[in-house]
Amino acid sequence: MLLNFHMLGWWRWALGAVCALVAAFLLLPILFIIALSFGDSRWLIFPPPGWTLKWYEELFSDPRWLDAAFTSFKVAAVVAVLSVILGFLASMALVRGTFRGRAFLRGFFLMPMVMPVVVLAIALYATFLWLGIAGTFVGFVLAHLVIALPFAIIAISGALEGFDKSIEDAAILCGASPWEARLRVTLPSIKHGLFSAAIFSFLISWDEVVLAIFMASPRLQTLPIKVWGTLRQDLSPVIAAASTLLIALTVALMVLAAFTRKGKKQ
Amino acid sequence: MTTPFLHINGIRKTFGDVVATDHVELKIAEGEFMTFLGPSGSGKSTTLYILAGFQEPTAGDILLRGKTLLKTPSHKRNIGMVFQRYTLFPHLSVGENVAFPLRVRRTPADEVQRRVKRALELARLQGFEDRMPANMSGGQQQRVALARALVYDPPVLLMDEPLSALDKKLREEIQHEIRRIHQETGVTILYVTHDQEEALRLSDRIAVFNKGRIEQVGTGPQLYNSPASHFVADFVGDSAFLTAEFTRASGGTADLRFADGTEVRGVPLHGADPKGRAELMLRPERIRLVPQPGAGPSLPVTIADITFLGNVTSILARTSWGEEVGIRLPFGHPMASGLAPGAQTQIEWDAASAHAFAARAH
Ligand SMILES: Nc1ncnc2c1ncn2[C@@H]1O[C@H](COP(=O)(O)OP(=O)(O)OP(=O)(O)O)[C@@H](O)[C@H]1O
Ligand SMILES: [Mg+2]
């Protein structure tokens, strides 16, 4: 190894301190928000003078917040399912195909990862207006699918590359039709890839703001949009409670993803 | 003429400019163990894949009991196959792997259970039902693959170098298992290998592949004792080739003259009537060392090297014009006693044990 940690002498204390500072810089705002969501000050005083659950009560009794959370969840779930299905089909073509222009097609699929999101948002908004699906559930799903799909394709084609095609051939000679072989043998063998594709697609949609700003209508909002909108009107601790819920689901899914990756290695 | 059980009829397969197989013609009897033997890239796997339906031939046909297989998709051909690589389904237990072909055929549950049990017994895998493939050795995995390929009683079993990833001892052990399974089930087997010892040990007949063509088909002893071409002679068993000139060639025998003027007569000749340069093939264990020329064909040589290899002694002799001949004698044979490198002597052989070929164009 180029840099041996144990041979750094007292430098390693300095290094440790820098790491701790960076971690604090990243984590403190999140912990701050979580703390505020349980504080009983209307004016978001820190440290909170007392503790309460009333912001959560308010959150859960307000149908507008519930609607937004439910919309977010539905959009993210549909995006996750669709991006796994499309990601699998695209990966089959990209990994197994022998046609010309395969590298180009791969680049094309992954392009939304490097495109400025605002540009993407404006282009999609214009197109959706023209198609008449701006501000609809379908519009939300399609927009989020565009940015989730590259991640799904990366996860699934990675898993597919590690899967020996001879195993699928063996299933076919055993009497399974090509699609039956893919469903009964290939899919279960790359399930860790499908699973991480689903989780990441869900998360990408779940906390996405830029595209959602363009897609949202007064009747249809996702949770991040509702947080953002409410924030501009008044600074209520309910926002902190909603943010905490967003974070909670994200963390839960990340933990799940970490576990599936660990399961795969065993 | 009766229709052959399996007829590989003039198969040709090209990939762009590459000719993978060319006019492969083979008739295989029911229950036969047929091995494709040949060097890397000679078209063995391609022939097998065409049988399996993974590739379509450019020309030719595959007939099973007189009916073409080419119109049937792979999954309906009912053919068994064991691959070179490990192909067990990683998410299924051994029992479920073997049950898979029956499940896709919608076989009733009690029959699945009965047949899986029988197949596992056949492969000596009782008690492994619940193991996952990842927790098994390579040899065990290939035995499961064998059980899985046999559980639905296929008429033909294809095996593409199934043991090439295993070490020598394990390979020999499973070769015995395969022979036993062949005898117990009577299934027709097409087996691919580039290991001549494996081919000789397992097969009823061997088809020797070279550059996409079959050079010769025959039993092991046939290939060894009367090779049809230089290539077969070289590939099956050890042999020495001495260059000479044809002085006569007709009626299946030839007379040759070596560079030192020695002449040999009546050597079995293979191939179309040759002119000019010839090659004489000698098997190392068919050569005798004698002090004086006797009745049989012989040639003066100088001993170059002597190696003791346990039960045999390997002797390297050199002709006066510098070509080398290997000789193998059983340990303690009187001909080997008193021999030392540098000694002048004669090699002698029976006219019928040598073979003459037209020298290959280089
Ligand atoms: N899919 C393919 N595309 C192009 N060329 C191929 C393809 N498959 C086989 N070939 C070529 O066809 C020839 C025969 O290959 P094949 O795999 O049948 O040889 P083999 O006898 O099985 O050799 P090995 O012992 O290495 O497995 C080779 O020259 C190979 O490069
Ligand atoms: Mg091969």
Coordinates of C-alpha atoms in Angstrom, one line a residue, chain A residues 20-228:
Chain A
A20 CA -14.4 13.5 12.1
L21 CA -14.9 17.2 11.1
V22 CA -16.0 16.2 7.6
A23 CA -18.4 13.6 9.0
A24 CA -19.8 16.2 11.5
F25 CA -20.2 18.7 8.7
L26 CA -22.2 16.1 6.7
L27 CA -24.2 14.7 9.6
L28 CA -24.9 17.7 11.9
P29 CA -27.6 19.4 9.7
I30 CA -29.4 16.1 9.5
L31 CA -29.2 15.5 13.3
F32 CA -30.2 19.1 13.8
I33 CA -33.4 18.7 11.7
I34 CA -34.3 15.5 13.5
A35 CA -33.8 17.1 16.9
L36 CA -35.9 20.1 15.8
S37 CA -38.8 17.9 14.7
F38 CA -39.1 16.7 18.3
G39 CA -38.6 20.1 19.9
D40 CA -41.6 22.0 21.3
S41 CA -40.6 25.4 20.1
R42 CA -42.8 26.9 17.3
W43 CA -39.8 29.1 16.2
L44 CA -37.3 26.3 15.8
I45 CA -35.1 27.3 18.7
F46 CA -32.1 25.2 19.3
P47 CA -31.5 23.5 21.6
P48 CA -35.3 22.9 22.0
P49 CA -36.7 24.0 25.4
G50 CA -38.8 20.8 25.6
W51 CA -39.7 17.7 23.7
T52 CA -43.0 16.9 21.9
L53 CA -44.6 14.7 19.2
K54 CA -47.2 17.3 18.3
W55 CA -45.6 18.2 14.9
Y56 CA -45.9 14.6 13.9
E57 CA -49.5 14.7 15.0
E58 CA -50.1 17.7 12.9
L59 CA -48.3 16.1 10.0
F60 CA -50.3 12.9 10.1
S61 CA -53.6 14.7 10.6
D62 CA -53.1 17.0 7.6
P63 CA -54.5 15.3 4.4
R64 CA -52.3 17.5 2.2
W65 CA -49.1 16.2 3.8
L66 CA -50.4 12.6 3.7
D67 CA -51.4 13.0 0.1
A68 CA -47.9 14.2 -0.8
A69 CA -46.3 11.4 1.1
F70 CA -48.6 8.9 -0.5
T71 CA -47.9 10.3 -4.0
S72 CA -44.2 10.2 -3.4
F73 CA -44.4 6.6 -2.3
K74 CA -46.6 5.6 -5.3
V75 CA -44.4 7.3 -7.8
A76 CA -41.2 5.8 -6.3
A77 CA -42.7 2.3 -6.2
V78 CA -43.9 2.4 -9.8
V79 CA -40.5 3.8 -10.9
A80 CA -38.7 1.1 -9.0
V81 CA -40.7 -1.7 -10.6
L82 CA -40.6 -0.2 -14.1
S83 CA -36.9 0.6 -14.0
V84 CA -36.1 -3.0 -12.9
I85 CA -38.1 -4.4 -15.8
L86 CA -36.7 -2.0 -18.4
G87 CA -33.3 -2.2 -16.8
F88 CA -33.3 -6.0 -17.2
L89 CA -34.4 -5.9 -20.8
A90 CA -31.9 -3.2 -21.7
S91 CA -29.1 -5.0 -19.8
M92 CA -29.9 -8.3 -21.7
A93 CA -29.4 -6.4 -24.9
L94 CA -26.3 -4.6 -23.8
V95 CA -24.6 -7.6 -22.2
R96 CA -25.7 -10.4 -24.4
G97 CA -26.2 -8.6 -27.7
T98 CA -23.6 -8.8 -30.5
F99 CA -25.1 -6.1 -32.7
R100 CA -23.2 -3.0 -33.9
G101 CA -23.5 0.2 -32.0
R102 CA -23.8 -1.6 -28.6
A103 CA -21.3 0.7 -26.9
F104 CA -23.1 3.7 -28.3
L105 CA -26.5 2.5 -27.0
R106 CA -25.0 1.9 -23.6
G107 CA -23.7 5.5 -23.5
F108 CA -27.1 6.7 -24.6
F109 CA -28.9 4.9 -21.8
L110 CA -26.4 6.2 -19.2
M111 CA -26.5 9.8 -20.5
P112 CA -29.1 11.2 -18.0
M113 CA -26.5 10.5 -15.3
V114 CA -24.3 13.3 -16.6
M115 CA -26.9 15.6 -18.2
P116 CA -27.7 18.7 -16.1
V117 CA -31.0 17.9 -14.4
V118 CA -32.4 21.3 -15.1
V119 CA -31.9 20.9 -18.8
L120 CA -33.5 17.5 -18.6
A121 CA -36.4 18.9 -16.6
I122 CA -37.1 21.7 -19.1
A123 CA -36.9 19.3 -22.1
L124 CA -39.2 16.8 -20.4
Y125 CA -41.6 19.6 -19.3
A126 CA -41.9 20.9 -22.9
T127 CA -42.5 17.4 -24.2
F128 CA -45.0 16.5 -21.5
L129 CA -46.9 19.7 -22.1
W130 CA -47.1 18.8 -25.8
L131 CA -48.2 15.2 -24.9
G132 CA -50.7 16.5 -22.3
I133 CA -49.2 14.5 -19.4
A134 CA -47.5 17.4 -17.6
G135 CA -48.7 17.5 -13.9
T136 CA -50.0 13.9 -14.0
F137 CA -48.9 10.8 -12.2
V138 CA -47.7 9.3 -15.5
G139 CA -45.6 12.4 -16.1
F140 CA -44.0 12.1 -12.7
V141 CA -43.2 8.4 -13.2
L142 CA -41.8 8.9 -16.7
A143 CA -39.6 11.8 -15.6
H144 CA -38.2 9.9 -12.7
L145 CA -37.7 6.8 -14.8
V146 CA -35.4 8.7 -17.1
I147 CA -33.0 9.4 -14.2
A148 CA -33.4 6.1 -12.4
L149 CA -32.9 3.8 -15.4
P150 CA -29.1 4.4 -15.7
F151 CA -28.6 3.3 -12.2
A152 CA -30.8 0.2 -12.7
I153 CA -28.9 -0.6 -15.9
I154 CA -25.5 -0.3 -14.2
A155 CA -26.6 -2.6 -11.3
I156 CA -28.3 -5.2 -13.4
S157 CA -25.8 -5.4 -16.3
G158 CA -23.1 -5.8 -13.6
A159 CA -24.9 -8.8 -12.2
L160 CA -25.6 -10.2 -15.6
E161 CA -21.9 -9.9 -16.6
G162 CA -21.1 -12.1 -13.6
F163 CA -23.6 -14.7 -14.6
D164 CA -22.4 -17.5 -17.0
K165 CA -24.6 -17.7 -20.0
S166 CA -23.9 -21.5 -20.2
I167 CA -26.2 -21.8 -17.1
E168 CA -29.1 -20.4 -19.1
D169 CA -28.2 -22.7 -22.0
A170 CA -28.2 -25.7 -19.6
A171 CA -31.8 -24.7 -18.5
I172 CA -32.9 -24.5 -22.1
L173 CA -31.5 -28.0 -22.9
C174 CA -33.3 -29.2 -19.7
G175 CA -36.5 -28.3 -21.5
A176 CA -37.2 -24.7 -20.5
S177 CA -38.1 -22.3 -23.3
P178 CA -35.7 -19.3 -23.6
W179 CA -38.0 -17.0 -21.7
E180 CA -38.8 -19.6 -19.1
A181 CA -35.1 -20.1 -18.6
R182 CA -34.6 -16.4 -18.1
L183 CA -37.4 -16.2 -15.6
R184 CA -36.7 -19.3 -13.6
V185 CA -32.9 -19.4 -13.7
T186 CA -31.3 -16.1 -14.9
L187 CA -33.5 -13.7 -12.8
P188 CA -33.1 -15.6 -9.5
S189 CA -29.4 -15.8 -10.1
I190 CA -29.0 -12.1 -10.5
K191 CA -31.6 -11.1 -7.8
H192 CA -29.1 -9.1 -5.8
G193 CA -28.6 -6.9 -8.8
L194 CA -32.3 -6.5 -9.4
F195 CA -32.8 -5.7 -5.7
S196 CA -30.2 -3.0 -5.6
A197 CA -31.6 -1.6 -8.9
A198 CA -35.0 -1.4 -7.2
I199 CA -33.8 0.2 -4.0
F200 CA -31.7 2.8 -5.8
S201 CA -34.4 3.6 -8.3
F202 CA -36.9 4.1 -5.5
L203 CA -34.6 6.4 -3.6
I204 CA -33.7 8.4 -6.7
S205 CA -37.4 9.1 -7.2
W206 CA -38.2 9.4 -3.5
D207 CA -36.0 12.5 -2.8
E208 CA -35.9 14.0 -6.3
V209 CA -36.7 17.8 -6.3
V210 CA -35.7 19.4 -9.6
L211 CA -37.8 17.3 -12.0
A212 CA -40.6 17.2 -9.5
I213 CA -40.8 21.0 -9.4
F214 CA -41.6 21.0 -13.1
M215 CA -43.9 18.0 -13.0
A216 CA -45.9 19.0 -9.9
S217 CA -49.4 20.6 -10.1
P218 CA -51.4 22.0 -7.3
R219 CA -53.3 18.7 -7.1
L220 CA -50.3 16.4 -7.4
Q221 CA -47.2 17.0 -5.3
T222 CA -44.5 14.8 -4.0
L223 CA -43.2 15.0 -0.4
P224 CA -40.0 17.0 -1.3
I225 CA -42.1 19.5 -3.3
K226 CA -44.5 19.8 -0.4
V227 CA -41.6 20.5 2.0
W228 CA -40.1 23.0 -0.4

